[in-house]
Short mmCIF file of C-alpha atoms in Angstrom, two decimals:
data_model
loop_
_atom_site.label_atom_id
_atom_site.label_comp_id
_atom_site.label_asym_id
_atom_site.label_seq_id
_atom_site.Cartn_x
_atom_site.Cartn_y
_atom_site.Cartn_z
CA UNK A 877 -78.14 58.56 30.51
CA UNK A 878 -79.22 54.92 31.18
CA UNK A 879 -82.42 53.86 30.25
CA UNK A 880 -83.71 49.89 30.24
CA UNK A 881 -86.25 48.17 27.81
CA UNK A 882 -86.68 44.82 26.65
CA UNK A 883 -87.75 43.58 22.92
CA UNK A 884 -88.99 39.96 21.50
CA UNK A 885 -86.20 37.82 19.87
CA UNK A 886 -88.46 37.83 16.83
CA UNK A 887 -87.76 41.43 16.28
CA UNK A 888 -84.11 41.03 15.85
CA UNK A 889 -83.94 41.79 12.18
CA UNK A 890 -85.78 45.08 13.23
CA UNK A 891 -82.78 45.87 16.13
CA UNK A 892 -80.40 44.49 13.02
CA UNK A 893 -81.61 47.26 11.03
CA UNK A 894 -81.50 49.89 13.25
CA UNK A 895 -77.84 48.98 14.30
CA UNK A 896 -76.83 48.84 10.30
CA UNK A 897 -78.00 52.72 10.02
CA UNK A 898 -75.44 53.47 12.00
CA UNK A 899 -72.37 51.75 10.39
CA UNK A 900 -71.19 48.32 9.24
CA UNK A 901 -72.14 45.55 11.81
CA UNK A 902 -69.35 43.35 12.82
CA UNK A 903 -70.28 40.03 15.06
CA UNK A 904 -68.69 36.68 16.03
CA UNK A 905 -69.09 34.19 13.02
CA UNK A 906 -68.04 30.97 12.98
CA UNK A 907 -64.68 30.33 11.29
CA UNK A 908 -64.05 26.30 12.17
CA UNK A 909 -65.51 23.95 14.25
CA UNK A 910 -63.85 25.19 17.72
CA UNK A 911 -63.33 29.17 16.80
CA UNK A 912 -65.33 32.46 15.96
CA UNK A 913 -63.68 35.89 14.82
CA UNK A 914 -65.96 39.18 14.77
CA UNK A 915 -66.28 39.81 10.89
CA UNK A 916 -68.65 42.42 8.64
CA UNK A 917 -71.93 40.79 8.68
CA UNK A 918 -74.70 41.81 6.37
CA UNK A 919 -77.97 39.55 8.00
CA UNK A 920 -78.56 38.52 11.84
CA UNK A 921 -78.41 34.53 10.51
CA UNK A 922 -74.74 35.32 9.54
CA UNK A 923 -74.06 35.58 13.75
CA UNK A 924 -72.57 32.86 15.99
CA UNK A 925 -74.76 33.98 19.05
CA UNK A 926 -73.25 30.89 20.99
CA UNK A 927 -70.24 32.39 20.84
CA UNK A 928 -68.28 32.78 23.60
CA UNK A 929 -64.30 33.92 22.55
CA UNK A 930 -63.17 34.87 19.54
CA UNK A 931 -60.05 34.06 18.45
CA UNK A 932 -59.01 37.44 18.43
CA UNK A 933 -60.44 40.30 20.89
CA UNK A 934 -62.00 43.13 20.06
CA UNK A 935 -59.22 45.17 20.12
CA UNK A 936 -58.09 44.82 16.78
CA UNK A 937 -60.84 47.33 15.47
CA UNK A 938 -59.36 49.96 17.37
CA UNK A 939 -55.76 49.12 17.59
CA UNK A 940 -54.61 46.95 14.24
CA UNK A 941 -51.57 44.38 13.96
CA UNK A 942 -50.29 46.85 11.81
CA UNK A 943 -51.01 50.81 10.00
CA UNK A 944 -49.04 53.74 9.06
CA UNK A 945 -47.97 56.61 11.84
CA UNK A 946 -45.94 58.78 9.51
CA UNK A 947 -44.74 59.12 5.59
CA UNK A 948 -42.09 61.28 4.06
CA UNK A 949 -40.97 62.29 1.12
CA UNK A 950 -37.75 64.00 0.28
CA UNK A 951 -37.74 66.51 3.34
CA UNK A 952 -41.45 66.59 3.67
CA UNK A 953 -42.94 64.73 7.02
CA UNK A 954 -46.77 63.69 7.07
CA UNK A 955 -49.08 62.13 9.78
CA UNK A 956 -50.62 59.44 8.10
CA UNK A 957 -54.41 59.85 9.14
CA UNK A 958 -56.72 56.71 9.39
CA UNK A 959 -59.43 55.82 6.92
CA UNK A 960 -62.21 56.16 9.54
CA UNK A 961 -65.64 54.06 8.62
CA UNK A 962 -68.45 54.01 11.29
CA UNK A 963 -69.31 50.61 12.56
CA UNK A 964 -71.17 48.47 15.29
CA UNK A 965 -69.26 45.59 17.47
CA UNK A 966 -71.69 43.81 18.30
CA UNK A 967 -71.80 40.27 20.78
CA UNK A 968 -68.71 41.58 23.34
CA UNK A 969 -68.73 39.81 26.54
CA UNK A 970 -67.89 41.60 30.12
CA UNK A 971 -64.61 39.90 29.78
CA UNK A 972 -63.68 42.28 26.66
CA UNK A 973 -66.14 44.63 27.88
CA UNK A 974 -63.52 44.98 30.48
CA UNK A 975 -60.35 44.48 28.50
CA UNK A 976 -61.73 47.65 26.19
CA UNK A 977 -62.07 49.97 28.88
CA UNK A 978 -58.26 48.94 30.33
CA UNK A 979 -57.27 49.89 26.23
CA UNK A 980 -59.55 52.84 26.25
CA UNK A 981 -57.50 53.81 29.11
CA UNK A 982 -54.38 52.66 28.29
CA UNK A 983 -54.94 54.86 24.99
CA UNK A 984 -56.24 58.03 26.06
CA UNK A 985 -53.60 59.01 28.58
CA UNK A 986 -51.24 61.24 27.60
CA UNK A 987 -49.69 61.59 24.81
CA UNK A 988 -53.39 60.29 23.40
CA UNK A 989 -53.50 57.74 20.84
CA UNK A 990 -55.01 59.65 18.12
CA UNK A 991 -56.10 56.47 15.74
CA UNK A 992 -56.97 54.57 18.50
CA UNK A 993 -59.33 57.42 19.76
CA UNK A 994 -60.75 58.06 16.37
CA UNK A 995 -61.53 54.76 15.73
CA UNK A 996 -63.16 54.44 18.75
CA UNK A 997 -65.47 57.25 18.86
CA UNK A 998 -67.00 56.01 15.10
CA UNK A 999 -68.19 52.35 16.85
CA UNK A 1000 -70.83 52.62 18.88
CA UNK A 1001 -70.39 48.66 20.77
CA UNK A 1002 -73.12 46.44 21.36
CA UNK A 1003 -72.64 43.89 24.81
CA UNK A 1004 -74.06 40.74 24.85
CA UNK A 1005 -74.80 38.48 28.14
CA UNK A 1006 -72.70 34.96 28.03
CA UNK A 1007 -72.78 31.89 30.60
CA UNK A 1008 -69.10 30.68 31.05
CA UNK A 1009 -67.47 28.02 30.13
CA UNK A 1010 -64.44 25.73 31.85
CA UNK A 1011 -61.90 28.19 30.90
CA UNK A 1012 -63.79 31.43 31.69
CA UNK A 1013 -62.67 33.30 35.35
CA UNK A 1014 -63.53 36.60 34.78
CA UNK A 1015 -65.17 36.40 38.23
CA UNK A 1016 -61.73 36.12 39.76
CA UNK A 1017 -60.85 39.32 37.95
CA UNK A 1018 -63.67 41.11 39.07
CA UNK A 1019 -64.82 41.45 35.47
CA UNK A 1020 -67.99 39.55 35.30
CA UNK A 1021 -70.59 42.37 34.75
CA UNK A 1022 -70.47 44.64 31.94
CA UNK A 1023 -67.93 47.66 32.49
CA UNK A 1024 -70.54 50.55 31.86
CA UNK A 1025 -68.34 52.76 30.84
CA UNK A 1026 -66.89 50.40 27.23
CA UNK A 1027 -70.56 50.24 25.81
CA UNK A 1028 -73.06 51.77 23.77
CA UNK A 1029 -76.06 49.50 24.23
CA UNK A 1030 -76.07 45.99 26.33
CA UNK A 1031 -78.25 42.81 25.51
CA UNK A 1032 -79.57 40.46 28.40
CA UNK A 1033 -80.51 36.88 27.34
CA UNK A 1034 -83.95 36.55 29.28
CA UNK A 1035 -85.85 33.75 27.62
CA UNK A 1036 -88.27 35.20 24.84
CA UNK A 1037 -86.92 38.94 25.16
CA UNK A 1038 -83.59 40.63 25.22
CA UNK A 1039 -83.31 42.56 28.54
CA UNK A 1040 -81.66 45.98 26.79
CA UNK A 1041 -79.34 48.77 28.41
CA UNK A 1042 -78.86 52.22 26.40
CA UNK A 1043 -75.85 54.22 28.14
CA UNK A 1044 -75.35 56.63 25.28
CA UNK A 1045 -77.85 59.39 23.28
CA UNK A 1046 -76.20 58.24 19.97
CA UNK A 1047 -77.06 54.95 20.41
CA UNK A 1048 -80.76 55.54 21.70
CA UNK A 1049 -80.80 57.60 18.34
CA UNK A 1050 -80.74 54.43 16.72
CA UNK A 1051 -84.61 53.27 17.51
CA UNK A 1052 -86.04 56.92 17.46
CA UNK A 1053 -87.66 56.14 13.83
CA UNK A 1054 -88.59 52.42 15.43
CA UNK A 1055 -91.06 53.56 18.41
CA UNK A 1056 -92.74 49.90 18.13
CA UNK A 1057 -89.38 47.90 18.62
CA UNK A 1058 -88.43 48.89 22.58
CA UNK A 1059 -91.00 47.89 25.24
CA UNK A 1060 -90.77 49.33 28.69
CA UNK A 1061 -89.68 46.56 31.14
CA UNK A 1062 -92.32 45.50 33.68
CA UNK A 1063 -91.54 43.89 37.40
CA UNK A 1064 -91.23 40.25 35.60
CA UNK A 1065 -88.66 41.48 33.21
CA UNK A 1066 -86.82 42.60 36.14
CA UNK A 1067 -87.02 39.65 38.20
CA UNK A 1068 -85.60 37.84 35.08
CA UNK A 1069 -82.81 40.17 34.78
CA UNK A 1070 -81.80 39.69 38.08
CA UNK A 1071 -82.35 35.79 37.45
CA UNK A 1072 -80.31 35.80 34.70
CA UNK A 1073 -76.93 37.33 36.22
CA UNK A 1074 -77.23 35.54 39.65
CA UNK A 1075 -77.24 32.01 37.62
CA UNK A 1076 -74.54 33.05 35.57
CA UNK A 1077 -72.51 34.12 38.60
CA UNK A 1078 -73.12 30.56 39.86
CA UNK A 1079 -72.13 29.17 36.76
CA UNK A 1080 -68.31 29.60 37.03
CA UNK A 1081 -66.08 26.27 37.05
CA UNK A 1082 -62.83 27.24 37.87
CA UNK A 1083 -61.41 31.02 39.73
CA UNK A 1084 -59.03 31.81 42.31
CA UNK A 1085 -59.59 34.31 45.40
CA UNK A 1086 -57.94 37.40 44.18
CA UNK A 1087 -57.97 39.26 47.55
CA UNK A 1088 -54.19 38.67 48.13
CA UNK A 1089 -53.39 38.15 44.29
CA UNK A 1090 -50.80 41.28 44.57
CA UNK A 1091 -49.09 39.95 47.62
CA UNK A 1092 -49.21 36.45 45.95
CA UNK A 1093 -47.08 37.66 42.75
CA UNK A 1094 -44.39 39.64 44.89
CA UNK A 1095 -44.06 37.23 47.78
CA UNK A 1096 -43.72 34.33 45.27
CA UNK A 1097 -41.64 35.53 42.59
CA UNK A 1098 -38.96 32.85 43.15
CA UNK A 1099 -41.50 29.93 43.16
CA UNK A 1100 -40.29 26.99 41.02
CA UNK A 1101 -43.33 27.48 39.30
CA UNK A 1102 -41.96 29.71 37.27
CA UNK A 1103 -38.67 27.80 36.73
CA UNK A 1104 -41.18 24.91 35.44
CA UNK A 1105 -43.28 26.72 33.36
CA UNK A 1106 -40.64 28.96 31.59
CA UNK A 1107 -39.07 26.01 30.65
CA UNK A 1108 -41.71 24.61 28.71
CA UNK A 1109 -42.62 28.17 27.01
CA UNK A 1110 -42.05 28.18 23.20
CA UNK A 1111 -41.55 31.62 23.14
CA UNK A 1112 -44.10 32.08 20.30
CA UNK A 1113 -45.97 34.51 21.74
CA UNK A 1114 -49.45 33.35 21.32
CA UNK A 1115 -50.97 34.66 24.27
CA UNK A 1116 -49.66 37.87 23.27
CA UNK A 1117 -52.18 38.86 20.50
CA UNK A 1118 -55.03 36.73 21.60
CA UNK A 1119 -54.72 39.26 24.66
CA UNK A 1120 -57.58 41.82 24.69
CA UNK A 1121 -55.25 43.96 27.17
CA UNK A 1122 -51.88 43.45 25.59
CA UNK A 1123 -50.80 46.71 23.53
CA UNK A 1124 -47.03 46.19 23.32
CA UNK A 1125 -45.63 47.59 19.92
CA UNK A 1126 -42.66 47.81 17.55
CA UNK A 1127 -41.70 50.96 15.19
CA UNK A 1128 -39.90 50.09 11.80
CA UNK A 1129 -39.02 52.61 9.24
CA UNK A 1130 -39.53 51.02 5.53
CA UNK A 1131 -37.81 53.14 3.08
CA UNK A 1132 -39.43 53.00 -0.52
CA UNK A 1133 -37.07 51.46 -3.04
CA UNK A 1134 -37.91 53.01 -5.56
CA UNK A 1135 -38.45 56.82 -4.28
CA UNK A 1136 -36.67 59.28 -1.95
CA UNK A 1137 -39.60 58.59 0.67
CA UNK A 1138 -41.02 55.64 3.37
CA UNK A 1139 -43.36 55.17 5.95
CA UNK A 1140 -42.83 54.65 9.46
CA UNK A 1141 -44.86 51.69 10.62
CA UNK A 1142 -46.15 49.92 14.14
CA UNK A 1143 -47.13 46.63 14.47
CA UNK A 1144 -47.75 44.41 17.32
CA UNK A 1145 -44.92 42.92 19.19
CA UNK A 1146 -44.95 40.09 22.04
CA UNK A 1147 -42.53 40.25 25.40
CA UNK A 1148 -42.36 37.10 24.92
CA UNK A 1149 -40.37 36.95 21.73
CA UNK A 1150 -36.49 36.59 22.12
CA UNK A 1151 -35.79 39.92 21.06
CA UNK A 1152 -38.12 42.17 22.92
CA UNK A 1153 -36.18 43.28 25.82
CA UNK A 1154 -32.75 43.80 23.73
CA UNK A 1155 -31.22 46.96 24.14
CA UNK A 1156 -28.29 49.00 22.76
CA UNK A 1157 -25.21 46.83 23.50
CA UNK A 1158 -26.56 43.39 22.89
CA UNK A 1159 -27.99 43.54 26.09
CA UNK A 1160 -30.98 41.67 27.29
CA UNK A 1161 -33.33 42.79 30.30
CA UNK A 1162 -35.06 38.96 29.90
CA UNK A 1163 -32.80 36.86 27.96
CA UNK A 1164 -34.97 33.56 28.92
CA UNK A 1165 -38.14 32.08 28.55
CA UNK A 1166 -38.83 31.96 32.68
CA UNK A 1167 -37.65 35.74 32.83
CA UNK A 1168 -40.53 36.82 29.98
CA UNK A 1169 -43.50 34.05 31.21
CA UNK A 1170 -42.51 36.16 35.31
CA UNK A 1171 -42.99 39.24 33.37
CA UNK A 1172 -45.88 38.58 31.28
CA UNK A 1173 -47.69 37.06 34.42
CA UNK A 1174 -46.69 39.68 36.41
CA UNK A 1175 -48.11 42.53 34.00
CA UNK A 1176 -51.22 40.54 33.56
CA UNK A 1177 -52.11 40.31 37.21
CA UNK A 1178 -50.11 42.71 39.46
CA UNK A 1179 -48.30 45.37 37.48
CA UNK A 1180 -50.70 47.38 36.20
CA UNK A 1181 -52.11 48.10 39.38
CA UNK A 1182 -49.47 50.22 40.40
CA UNK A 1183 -50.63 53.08 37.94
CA UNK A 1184 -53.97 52.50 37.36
CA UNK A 1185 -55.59 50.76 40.49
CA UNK A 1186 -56.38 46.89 38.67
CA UNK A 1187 -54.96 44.29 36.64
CA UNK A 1188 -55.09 43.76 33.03
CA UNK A 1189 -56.22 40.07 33.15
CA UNK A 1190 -59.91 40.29 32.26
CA UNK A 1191 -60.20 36.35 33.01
CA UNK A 1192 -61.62 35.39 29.08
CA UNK A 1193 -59.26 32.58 28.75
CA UNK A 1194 -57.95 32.87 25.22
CA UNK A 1195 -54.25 32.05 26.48
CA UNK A 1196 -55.62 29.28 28.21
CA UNK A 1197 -56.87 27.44 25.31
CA UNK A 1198 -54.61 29.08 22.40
CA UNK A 1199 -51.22 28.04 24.51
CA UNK A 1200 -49.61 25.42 22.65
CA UNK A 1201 -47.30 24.42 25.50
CA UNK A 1202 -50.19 24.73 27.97
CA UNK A 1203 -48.34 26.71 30.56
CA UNK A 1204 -51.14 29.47 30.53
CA UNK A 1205 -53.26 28.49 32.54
CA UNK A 1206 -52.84 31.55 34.79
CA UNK A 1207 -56.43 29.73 37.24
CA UNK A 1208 -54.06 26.68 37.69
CA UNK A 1209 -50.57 28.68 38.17
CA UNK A 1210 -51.93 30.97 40.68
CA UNK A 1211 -53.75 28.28 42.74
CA UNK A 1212 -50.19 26.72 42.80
CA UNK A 1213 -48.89 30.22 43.70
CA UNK A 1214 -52.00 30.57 46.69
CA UNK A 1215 -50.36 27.02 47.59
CA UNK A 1216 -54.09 25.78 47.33
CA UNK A 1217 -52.86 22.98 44.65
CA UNK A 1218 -49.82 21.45 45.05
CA UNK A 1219 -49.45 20.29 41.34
CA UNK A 1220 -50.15 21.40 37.78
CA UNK A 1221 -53.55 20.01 37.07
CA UNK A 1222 -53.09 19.15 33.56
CA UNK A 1223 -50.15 18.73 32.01
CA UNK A 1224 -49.80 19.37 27.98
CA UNK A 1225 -51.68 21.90 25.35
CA UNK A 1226 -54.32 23.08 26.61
CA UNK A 1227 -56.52 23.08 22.99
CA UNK A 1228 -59.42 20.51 24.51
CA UNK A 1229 -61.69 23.47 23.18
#
């Protein structure tokens, strides 16, 4: 199901309301002068609506740093089962529109991600329109219009009036009890829509024509480039959890000191750290820093494509501006890849947020 409808701005507390019956809302809130990060919020004035990346995606509602798989004690072996609370996400962009579906996809294949899954199926999420900003190419990455199949309901800035999409029953559930709230759109709100997203697609500052972005990544893999760039890395993996796509992990085993039990534990891990690649035999599939910047660049743009048909780069620009080295700007590296630049454009971090 799909159906479209439009309501005044001044009826937001009224579409808050509706949302909170569902589940604790989180949104983008302002956290310093430069950054947001979604947290619980309790009244629509708590919301950063000019907010255009958070410091950390979405992701981390559905797939945290770090949570329990198993416990045991003595001989006895338990799945440790997620505290599950309902809840809205409210204010994601296409960009993490995008990078939830690659997760929701990434997760569901087999063997599927039970916590992950769970998780996901109590948050009904709540898109919100965005104009770009210098470090935003999700146009390059094809992932400038909301991915249909990552949201519940989808909010279009048109003026006065939200332009709203409902995809699912649940969420149209929400506004039963409020038959006053949703107006049916007329021709104007239309045209407006329409408007709206052909501005915004005009809007973009910097991109990169991805046509021959595969070919570019195999047929340049010994570039200097990379040789310049990996030498500059700091290896502290920053662009690692900043990454709505990236879902690399480590298992530990913490034994209770005090008991004849433990828990087994995952938490986020970065191929960019030293470590990552070390194997059995102090062996080391990417001992350097230009061996893990290839293969994080390569997984971003090109490798996933193999399997599933599309990169995981979703173009929000969070490594961009959270690199402190400023090597990741991936519009910059492949231009120099495309040969359409001949030099990195900026030299230094890349924090001028």
């Amino acid at each position: 199901m799909e159906r479209f409808y439009c309501f005044s701005k001044d009826k937001f507390l009224d579409f808050f309301k509706a949302l909170e019956s569902f589940g604790t809302v989180q949104a983008p809130v302002r956290v310093t002068d430069q950054s947001f990060a979604f947290r619980a919020v309790k009244e629509p004035k708590e919301i950063a609506f000019e907010a255009l990346r958070t410091i950390l995606p979405p992701k981390k509602f559905f797939y945290p740093g770090r949570e329990t798989l198993v416990s045991w004690q003595g001989n006895e072996v338990k799945d440790h089962q997620p505290e599950i609370q309902k809840q809205v996400l409210f204010g994601v962009h296409p960009c993490d529109l995008a990078g939830l579906g690659i997760m929701d996809t990434i997760f569901s294949a087999e063997p599927q991600d039970n916590h992950y899954l769970l998780r996901r199926e109590a948050t009904i999420v709540v898109g919100l329109s965005c104009m770009p900003d210098k470090h935003c190419f999700c146009k390059s990455m094809g992932t400038d219009t909301p991915d249909s199949s990552a949201y519940d309901i989808f909010l279009t800035d048109i003026g006065e009036e939200y332009f709203i999409e409902i995809k699912t029953p649940r969420a149209y559930a929400l506004f039963e009890n409020d038959q006053l709230l949703l107006k049916p759109i007329t021709e104007e709100h239309r045209e407006k829509y329409k408007d709206f997203w052909l501005k915004r697609s005009e809007a973009f500052q910097i991109g990169f024509a991805s046509d021959n972005l595969r070919a570019t990544m195999d047929m340049e893999w010994d570039n200097p480039v990379w040789e310049e760039l990996g030498n500059r890395c700091l290896s502290c993996g920053n662009c690692v959890p900043v990454c709505p796509t990236c879902y690399c992990f480590d298992v530990i085993d913490v034994a209770s000191l005090h008991e004849d039990g433990g828990e087994r534990i995952r938490e986020w891990d970065a191929c960019q750290f030293t470590g990552f690649a070390k194997v059995a035999g102090d062996f080391n599939f990417r001992p350097g820093p230009v061996d893990r910047l290839k293969f994080w660049y390569r997984h971003k743009l090109h490798g996933f494509e193999d399997p599933h048909g599309m990169p995981t780069c979703v173009g929000c620009g969070r490594c961009t501006v959270s690199c402190p080295s400023g090597i990741d700007d991936i519009v910059g590296t492949v231009l120099r890849l495309q040969a359409k630049v001949e030099e990195e454009p900026k030299k230094g971090p890349a924090n001028d947020k």
